[in-house]
């Protein structure tokens, strides 16, 4: 692939071991700015982003997040503010918000990768405990941590699933007919 956007998509990997090197504040702002451009169901924009760079708060979060292997300099917690949905569609009937969270996470991950940074999403954490640690209001639900930092020279936790799969193995034409294989 010679297209730089496609190359960025192809070469991004989830990184679970990071160095102590801080994230340039300008880069962090660019990542958060990228999230603003992520599409959102019904243009409702329920996502809220909490940046956590306090080491003590990060330590407490790791205690309740078994899926967080990273010691990242920056955590970006993507939340959904359910107050947004008042007087509008019931999010439980038409749950677009998890799609919004995923889109924002991937948009930020690709932005970070394009800036030479690494990321890892984490959804395996105790939501009630995280709400308490970060003083989140009742209607704000924590959904996904994006760990942001610099990749350690040697990473042990990489899972390289996509490299074993061809796109043809995942895709069908028309009535779920197999693609030419
Ligand atoms: C919705 C979602 C939740 C995830 N949660 C975690 C997690 O809690 N901990 C973790 O280490 N990785 C988590 N991952 C990362 C996946 O395991 C990762 O995308 C997969 O191993 C493929 O890695 P790659 O993107 O580098 O190819 C999550 C990914 C997604 C999309």
PDB file of C-alpha atoms and ligand atoms in Angstrom:
ATOM      1  CA  UNK A   1       0.000   0.000   0.000  1.00  0.00           C
ATOM      2  CA  UNK A   2       1.400   3.388  -0.926  1.00  0.00           C
ATOM      3  CA  UNK A   3      -1.517   5.505   0.326  1.00  0.00           C
ATOM      4  CA  UNK A   4      -0.368   7.019   3.680  1.00  0.00           C
ATOM      5  CA  UNK A   5      -3.825   6.744   5.278  1.00  0.00           C
ATOM      6  CA  UNK A   6      -4.142   3.057   4.350  1.00  0.00           C
ATOM      7  CA  UNK A   7      -0.561   2.467   5.503  1.00  0.00           C
ATOM      8  CA  UNK A   8      -1.383   4.099   8.859  1.00  0.00           C
ATOM      9  CA  UNK A   9      -4.413   1.802   9.247  1.00  0.00           C
ATOM     10  CA  UNK A  10      -2.393  -1.276   8.314  1.00  0.00           C
ATOM     11  CA  UNK A  11       0.590  -0.640  10.593  1.00  0.00           C
ATOM     12  CA  UNK A  12      -1.229   0.406  13.805  1.00  0.00           C
ATOM     13  CA  UNK A  13      -0.935  -2.281  16.495  1.00  0.00           C
ATOM     14  CA  UNK A  14      -2.288  -2.541  20.019  1.00  0.00           C
ATOM     15  CA  UNK A  15       0.699  -1.948  22.294  1.00  0.00           C
ATOM     16  CA  UNK A  16       0.678  -3.307  25.835  1.00  0.00           C
ATOM     17  CA  UNK A  17       4.173  -2.275  26.969  1.00  0.00           C
ATOM     18  CA  UNK A  18       5.173   1.376  26.951  1.00  0.00           C
ATOM     19  CA  UNK A  19       8.127   3.445  28.139  1.00  0.00           C
ATOM     20  CA  UNK A  20       8.057   6.258  30.725  1.00  0.00           C
ATOM     21  CA  UNK A  21       8.639   8.875  28.012  1.00  0.00           C
ATOM     22  CA  UNK A  22       5.973  11.567  28.364  1.00  0.00           C
ATOM     23  CA  UNK A  23       3.520  12.376  25.596  1.00  0.00           C
ATOM     24  CA  UNK A  24       4.082  15.786  24.001  1.00  0.00           C
ATOM     25  CA  UNK A  25       1.117  17.961  25.147  1.00  0.00           C
ATOM     26  CA  UNK A  26       0.688  19.227  21.569  1.00  0.00           C
ATOM     27  CA  UNK A  27       0.362  15.630  20.350  1.00  0.00           C
ATOM     28  CA  UNK A  28      -2.195  14.913  23.070  1.00  0.00           C
ATOM     29  CA  UNK A  29      -4.229  17.912  21.921  1.00  0.00           C
ATOM     30  CA  UNK A  30      -4.082  16.700  18.332  1.00  0.00           C
ATOM     31  CA  UNK A  31      -5.376  13.268  19.402  1.00  0.00           C
ATOM     32  CA  UNK A  32      -8.262  14.840  21.341  1.00  0.00           C
ATOM     33  CA  UNK A  33      -8.984  17.149  18.426  1.00  0.00           C
ATOM     34  CA  UNK A  34      -9.139  14.111  16.110  1.00  0.00           C
ATOM     35  CA  UNK A  35     -11.842  12.601  18.354  1.00  0.00           C
ATOM     36  CA  UNK A  36     -13.972  15.673  17.724  1.00  0.00           C
ATOM     37  CA  UNK A  37     -14.149  14.702  14.040  1.00  0.00           C
ATOM     38  CA  UNK A  38     -15.281  11.143  14.723  1.00  0.00           C
ATOM     39  CA  UNK A  39     -18.826  10.500  13.428  1.00  0.00           C
ATOM     40  CA  UNK A  40     -21.586  10.067  15.981  1.00  0.00           C
ATOM     41  CA  UNK A  41     -24.998   8.360  15.718  1.00  0.00           C
ATOM     42  CA  UNK A  42     -27.785  10.905  15.181  1.00  0.00           C
ATOM     43  CA  UNK A  43     -25.129  13.623  15.609  1.00  0.00           C
ATOM     44  CA  UNK A  44     -25.823  13.392  19.351  1.00  0.00           C
ATOM     45  CA  UNK A  45     -22.181  13.528  20.514  1.00  0.00           C
ATOM     46  CA  UNK A  46     -22.570  11.669  23.808  1.00  0.00           C
ATOM     47  CA  UNK A  47     -18.837  10.951  24.176  1.00  0.00           C
ATOM     48  CA  UNK A  48     -16.856  12.697  26.902  1.00  0.00           C
ATOM     49  CA  UNK A  49     -13.082  12.257  27.283  1.00  0.00           C
ATOM     50  CA  UNK A  50     -11.202  12.228  30.583  1.00  0.00           C
ATOM     51  CA  UNK A  51      -7.415  12.507  30.361  1.00  0.00           C
ATOM     52  CA  UNK A  52      -5.636  10.890  33.298  1.00  0.00           C
ATOM     53  CA  UNK A  53      -1.939  11.672  33.757  1.00  0.00           C
ATOM     54  CA  UNK A  54      -1.842  11.588  37.572  1.00  0.00           C
ATOM     55  CA  UNK A  55       0.313   8.560  38.560  1.00  0.00           C
ATOM     56  CA  UNK A  56      -1.664   7.855  41.743  1.00  0.00           C
ATOM     57  CA  UNK A  57      -4.991   7.867  39.903  1.00  0.00           C
ATOM     58  CA  UNK A  58      -3.473   5.639  37.237  1.00  0.00           C
ATOM     59  CA  UNK A  59      -2.255   3.228  39.948  1.00  0.00           C
ATOM     60  CA  UNK A  60      -5.756   3.024  41.436  1.00  0.00           C
ATOM     61  CA  UNK A  61      -7.271   2.462  37.997  1.00  0.00           C
ATOM     62  CA  UNK A  62      -4.837  -0.372  37.230  1.00  0.00           C
ATOM     63  CA  UNK A  63      -5.934  -2.084  40.474  1.00  0.00           C
ATOM     64  CA  UNK A  64      -9.485  -2.370  39.073  1.00  0.00           C
ATOM     65  CA  UNK A  65      -8.542  -2.915  35.427  1.00  0.00           C
ATOM     66  CA  UNK A  66      -7.297  -6.477  34.863  1.00  0.00           C
ATOM     67  CA  UNK A  67      -7.159  -5.849  31.106  1.00  0.00           C
ATOM     68  CA  UNK A  68      -4.739  -2.948  31.472  1.00  0.00           C
ATOM     69  CA  UNK A  69      -1.207  -4.269  31.040  1.00  0.00           C
ATOM     70  CA  UNK A  70       0.221  -0.890  30.065  1.00  0.00           C
ATOM     71  CA  UNK A  71       1.896   1.605  32.371  1.00  0.00           C
ATOM     72  CA  UNK A  72       1.094   4.428  29.973  1.00  0.00           C
ATOM     73  CA  UNK A  73       1.946   8.082  30.596  1.00  0.00           C
ATOM     74  CA  UNK A  74      -1.545   9.069  29.405  1.00  0.00           C
ATOM     75  CA  UNK A  75      -4.926   7.365  29.753  1.00  0.00           C
ATOM     76  CA  UNK A  76      -7.867   8.748  27.818  1.00  0.00           C
ATOM     77  CA  UNK A  77     -11.140   7.457  29.216  1.00  0.00           C
ATOM     78  CA  UNK A  78     -13.993   7.594  26.720  1.00  0.00           C
ATOM     79  CA  UNK A  79     -17.259   8.064  28.592  1.00  0.00           C
ATOM     80  CA  UNK A  80     -20.874   8.384  27.496  1.00  0.00           C
ATOM     81  CA  UNK A  81     -22.983  11.104  29.077  1.00  0.00           C
ATOM     82  CA  UNK A  82     -26.472   9.623  29.244  1.00  0.00           C
ATOM     83  CA  UNK A  83     -27.944  13.046  30.019  1.00  0.00           C
ATOM     84  CA  UNK A  84     -27.557  13.714  26.284  1.00  0.00           C
ATOM     85  CA  UNK A  85     -30.274  11.158  25.553  1.00  0.00           C
ATOM     86  CA  UNK A  86     -32.971  12.774  27.697  1.00  0.00           C
ATOM     87  CA  UNK A  87     -35.996  13.767  25.627  1.00  0.00           C
ATOM     88  CA  UNK A  88     -34.538  11.921  22.664  1.00  0.00           C
ATOM     89  CA  UNK A  89     -34.368   8.286  21.668  1.00  0.00           C
ATOM     90  CA  UNK A  90     -33.931   5.736  24.418  1.00  0.00           C
ATOM     91  CA  UNK A  91     -30.325   4.532  24.156  1.00  0.00           C
ATOM     92  CA  UNK A  92     -31.386   1.077  25.339  1.00  0.00           C
ATOM     93  CA  UNK A  93     -33.817   0.759  22.396  1.00  0.00           C
ATOM     94  CA  UNK A  94     -31.326   1.921  19.822  1.00  0.00           C
ATOM     95  CA  UNK A  95     -27.874   1.607  21.319  1.00  0.00           C
ATOM     96  CA  UNK A  96     -25.722   3.669  18.994  1.00  0.00           C
ATOM     97  CA  UNK A  97     -23.446   4.868  21.770  1.00  0.00           C
ATOM     98  CA  UNK A  98     -21.100   1.826  21.819  1.00  0.00           C
ATOM     99  CA  UNK A  99     -20.501   2.445  18.114  1.00  0.00           C
ATOM    100  CA  UNK A 100     -19.649   6.081  18.882  1.00  0.00           C
ATOM    101  CA  UNK A 101     -17.174   4.924  21.536  1.00  0.00           C
ATOM    102  CA  UNK A 102     -15.496   2.498  19.134  1.00  0.00           C
ATOM    103  CA  UNK A 103     -15.269   5.082  16.388  1.00  0.00           C
ATOM    104  CA  UNK A 104     -13.733   7.670  18.712  1.00  0.00           C
ATOM    105  CA  UNK A 105     -11.266   5.094  20.053  1.00  0.00           C
ATOM    106  CA  UNK A 106     -10.093   4.072  16.598  1.00  0.00           C
ATOM    107  CA  UNK A 107      -9.965   7.660  15.347  1.00  0.00           C
ATOM    108  CA  UNK A 108      -7.712   8.594  18.275  1.00  0.00           C
ATOM    109  CA  UNK A 109      -5.612   5.428  17.894  1.00  0.00           C
ATOM    110  CA  UNK A 110      -4.951   6.208  14.226  1.00  0.00           C
ATOM    111  CA  UNK A 111      -4.237   9.869  14.994  1.00  0.00           C
ATOM    112  CA  UNK A 112      -1.753   8.813  17.684  1.00  0.00           C
ATOM    113  CA  UNK A 113      -0.095   6.307  15.364  1.00  0.00           C
ATOM    114  CA  UNK A 114       0.311   8.960  12.678  1.00  0.00           C
ATOM    115  CA  UNK A 115       2.147  11.096  15.274  1.00  0.00           C
ATOM    116  CA  UNK A 116       4.555   8.268  16.156  1.00  0.00           C
ATOM    117  CA  UNK A 117       2.716   7.291  19.361  1.00  0.00           C
ATOM    118  CA  UNK A 118       1.320   3.927  20.403  1.00  0.00           C
ATOM    119  CA  UNK A 119      -2.057   3.069  21.902  1.00  0.00           C
ATOM    120  CA  UNK A 120      -3.976   0.220  23.473  1.00  0.00           C
ATOM    121  CA  UNK A 121      -7.709   0.052  24.201  1.00  0.00           C
ATOM    122  CA  UNK A 122      -8.881  -1.401  27.511  1.00  0.00           C
ATOM    123  CA  UNK A 123     -12.479  -2.355  28.260  1.00  0.00           C
ATOM    124  CA  UNK A 124     -11.753  -4.915  30.947  1.00  0.00           C
ATOM    125  CA  UNK A 125     -12.215  -2.810  34.086  1.00  0.00           C
ATOM    126  CA  UNK A 126     -14.671  -2.359  36.935  1.00  0.00           C
ATOM    127  CA  UNK A 127     -16.939   0.495  35.843  1.00  0.00           C
ATOM    128  CA  UNK A 128     -18.322   1.248  39.319  1.00  0.00           C
ATOM    129  CA  UNK A 129     -14.830   1.473  40.786  1.00  0.00           C
ATOM    130  CA  UNK A 130     -13.573   3.724  37.977  1.00  0.00           C
ATOM    131  CA  UNK A 131     -16.592   5.987  38.415  1.00  0.00           C
ATOM    132  CA  UNK A 132     -15.702   6.365  42.072  1.00  0.00           C
ATOM    133  CA  UNK A 133     -11.973   6.896  41.524  1.00  0.00           C
ATOM    134  CA  UNK A 134     -12.579   9.646  38.954  1.00  0.00           C
ATOM    135  CA  UNK A 135     -15.655  11.249  40.573  1.00  0.00           C
ATOM    136  CA  UNK A 136     -17.740  10.724  37.448  1.00  0.00           C
ATOM    137  CA  UNK A 137     -21.287  12.073  37.681  1.00  0.00           C
ATOM    138  CA  UNK A 138     -24.050   9.474  37.970  1.00  0.00           C
ATOM    139  CA  UNK A 139     -25.155   9.801  34.325  1.00  0.00           C
ATOM    140  CA  UNK A 140     -21.622   9.502  32.918  1.00  0.00           C
ATOM    141  CA  UNK A 141     -20.635   5.916  32.083  1.00  0.00           C
ATOM    142  CA  UNK A 142     -16.959   4.981  31.595  1.00  0.00           C
ATOM    143  CA  UNK A 143     -16.654   2.824  28.465  1.00  0.00           C
ATOM    144  CA  UNK A 144     -13.090   2.476  27.181  1.00  0.00           C
ATOM    145  CA  UNK A 145      -9.602   3.505  28.226  1.00  0.00           C
ATOM    146  CA  UNK A 146      -7.190   4.354  25.457  1.00  0.00           C
ATOM    147  CA  UNK A 147      -3.646   4.039  26.805  1.00  0.00           C
ATOM    148  CA  UNK A 148      -1.301   6.396  24.955  1.00  0.00           C
ATOM    149  CA  UNK A 149       2.477   6.420  25.032  1.00  0.00           C
ATOM    150  CA  UNK A 150       5.670   5.278  23.396  1.00  0.00           C
ATOM    151  CA  UNK A 151       6.164   1.631  22.539  1.00  0.00           C
ATOM    152  CA  UNK A 152       8.747  -0.243  24.615  1.00  0.00           C
ATOM    153  CA  UNK A 153      11.620  -1.693  22.557  1.00  0.00           C
ATOM    154  CA  UNK A 154      10.514  -5.257  23.266  1.00  0.00           C
ATOM    155  CA  UNK A 155       6.847  -6.080  23.648  1.00  0.00           C
ATOM    156  CA  UNK A 156       5.691  -9.406  25.072  1.00  0.00           C
ATOM    157  CA  UNK A 157       1.923  -9.017  24.931  1.00  0.00           C
ATOM    158  CA  UNK A 158       1.396  -8.459  21.207  1.00  0.00           C
ATOM    159  CA  UNK A 159      -1.425 -10.496  19.647  1.00  0.00           C
ATOM    160  CA  UNK A 160      -0.990 -10.418  15.919  1.00  0.00           C
ATOM    161  CA  UNK A 161      -4.329 -11.890  14.865  1.00  0.00           C
ATOM    162  CA  UNK A 162      -4.966  -9.752  11.774  1.00  0.00           C
ATOM    163  CA  UNK A 163      -1.777 -10.896  10.098  1.00  0.00           C
ATOM    164  CA  UNK A 164      -3.075 -14.465   9.912  1.00  0.00           C
ATOM    165  CA  UNK A 165      -6.404 -13.487   8.331  1.00  0.00           C
ATOM    166  CA  UNK A 166      -7.066 -12.468   4.726  1.00  0.00           C
ATOM    167  CA  UNK A 167      -9.836  -9.959   4.098  1.00  0.00           C
ATOM    168  CA  UNK A 168     -11.484 -12.514   1.773  1.00  0.00           C
ATOM    169  CA  UNK A 169     -11.933 -14.849   4.768  1.00  0.00           C
ATOM    170  CA  UNK A 170     -14.040 -12.234   6.562  1.00  0.00           C
ATOM    171  CA  UNK A 171     -16.104 -10.871   3.678  1.00  0.00           C
ATOM    172  CA  UNK A 172     -19.120 -12.116   1.719  1.00  0.00           C
ATOM    173  CA  UNK A 173     -20.923 -10.895  -1.373  1.00  0.00           C
ATOM    174  CA  UNK A 174     -24.647 -10.296  -1.620  1.00  0.00           C
ATOM    175  CA  UNK A 175     -26.519 -13.115   0.167  1.00  0.00           C
ATOM    176  CA  UNK A 176     -23.634 -14.130   2.415  1.00  0.00           C
ATOM    177  CA  UNK A 177     -21.967 -15.833  -0.535  1.00  0.00           C
ATOM    178  CA  UNK A 178     -18.318 -16.639  -0.175  1.00  0.00           C
ATOM    179  CA  UNK A 179     -15.875 -14.341  -1.898  1.00  0.00           C
ATOM    180  CA  UNK A 180     -13.641 -15.773  -4.645  1.00  0.00           C
ATOM    181  CA  UNK A 181     -11.043 -17.718  -2.706  1.00  0.00           C
TER     182      UNK A 181
HETATM  183  C1  LIG B   1     -13.711  -3.286  22.056  1.00  0.00           C
HETATM  184  C2  LIG B   1     -12.286  -3.701  22.366  1.00  0.00           C
HETATM  185  C3  LIG B   1     -11.917  -3.983  23.668  1.00  0.00           C
HETATM  186  C4  LIG B   1     -10.602  -4.335  23.976  1.00  0.00           C
HETATM  187  N1  LIG B   1     -10.244  -4.527  25.278  1.00  0.00           N
HETATM  188  C5  LIG B   1      -8.964  -4.836  25.570  1.00  0.00           C
HETATM  189  C6  LIG B   1      -8.540  -4.976  26.925  1.00  0.00           C
HETATM  190  O1  LIG B   1      -9.317  -4.830  27.884  1.00  0.00           O
HETATM  191  N2  LIG B   1      -7.236  -5.271  27.152  1.00  0.00           N
HETATM  192  C7  LIG B   1      -6.335  -5.439  26.125  1.00  0.00           C
HETATM  193  O2  LIG B   1      -5.163  -5.696  26.398  1.00  0.00           O
HETATM  194  N3  LIG B   1      -6.699  -5.322  24.825  1.00  0.00           N
HETATM  195  C8  LIG B   1      -7.985  -5.012  24.532  1.00  0.00           C
HETATM  196  N4  LIG B   1      -8.355  -4.850  23.219  1.00  0.00           N
HETATM  197  C9  LIG B   1      -7.360  -5.014  22.156  1.00  0.00           C
HETATM  198  C10 LIG B   1      -7.554  -6.281  21.308  1.00  0.00           C
HETATM  199  O3  LIG B   1      -7.209  -7.407  22.060  1.00  0.00           O
HETATM  200  C11 LIG B   1      -6.684  -6.103  20.060  1.00  0.00           C
HETATM  201  O4  LIG B   1      -7.327  -5.192  19.193  1.00  0.00           O
HETATM  202  C12 LIG B   1      -6.405  -7.378  19.329  1.00  0.00           C
HETATM  203  O5  LIG B   1      -5.534  -8.147  20.084  1.00  0.00           O
HETATM  204  C13 LIG B   1      -5.780  -7.106  17.956  1.00  0.00           C
HETATM  205  O6  LIG B   1      -4.594  -6.380  18.095  1.00  0.00           O
HETATM  206  P1  LIG B   1      -4.106  -5.434  16.898  1.00  0.00           P
HETATM  207  O7  LIG B   1      -5.123  -4.350  16.793  1.00  0.00           O
HETATM  208  O8  LIG B   1      -2.735  -4.979  17.294  1.00  0.00           O
HETATM  209  O9  LIG B   1      -4.069  -6.290  15.653  1.00  0.00           O
HETATM  210  C14 LIG B   1      -9.654  -4.481  22.925  1.00  0.00           C
HETATM  211  C15 LIG B   1     -10.033  -4.204  21.598  1.00  0.00           C
HETATM  212  C16 LIG B   1     -11.329  -3.813  21.332  1.00  0.00           C
HETATM  213  C17 LIG B   1     -11.708  -3.491  19.890  1.00  0.00           C
END
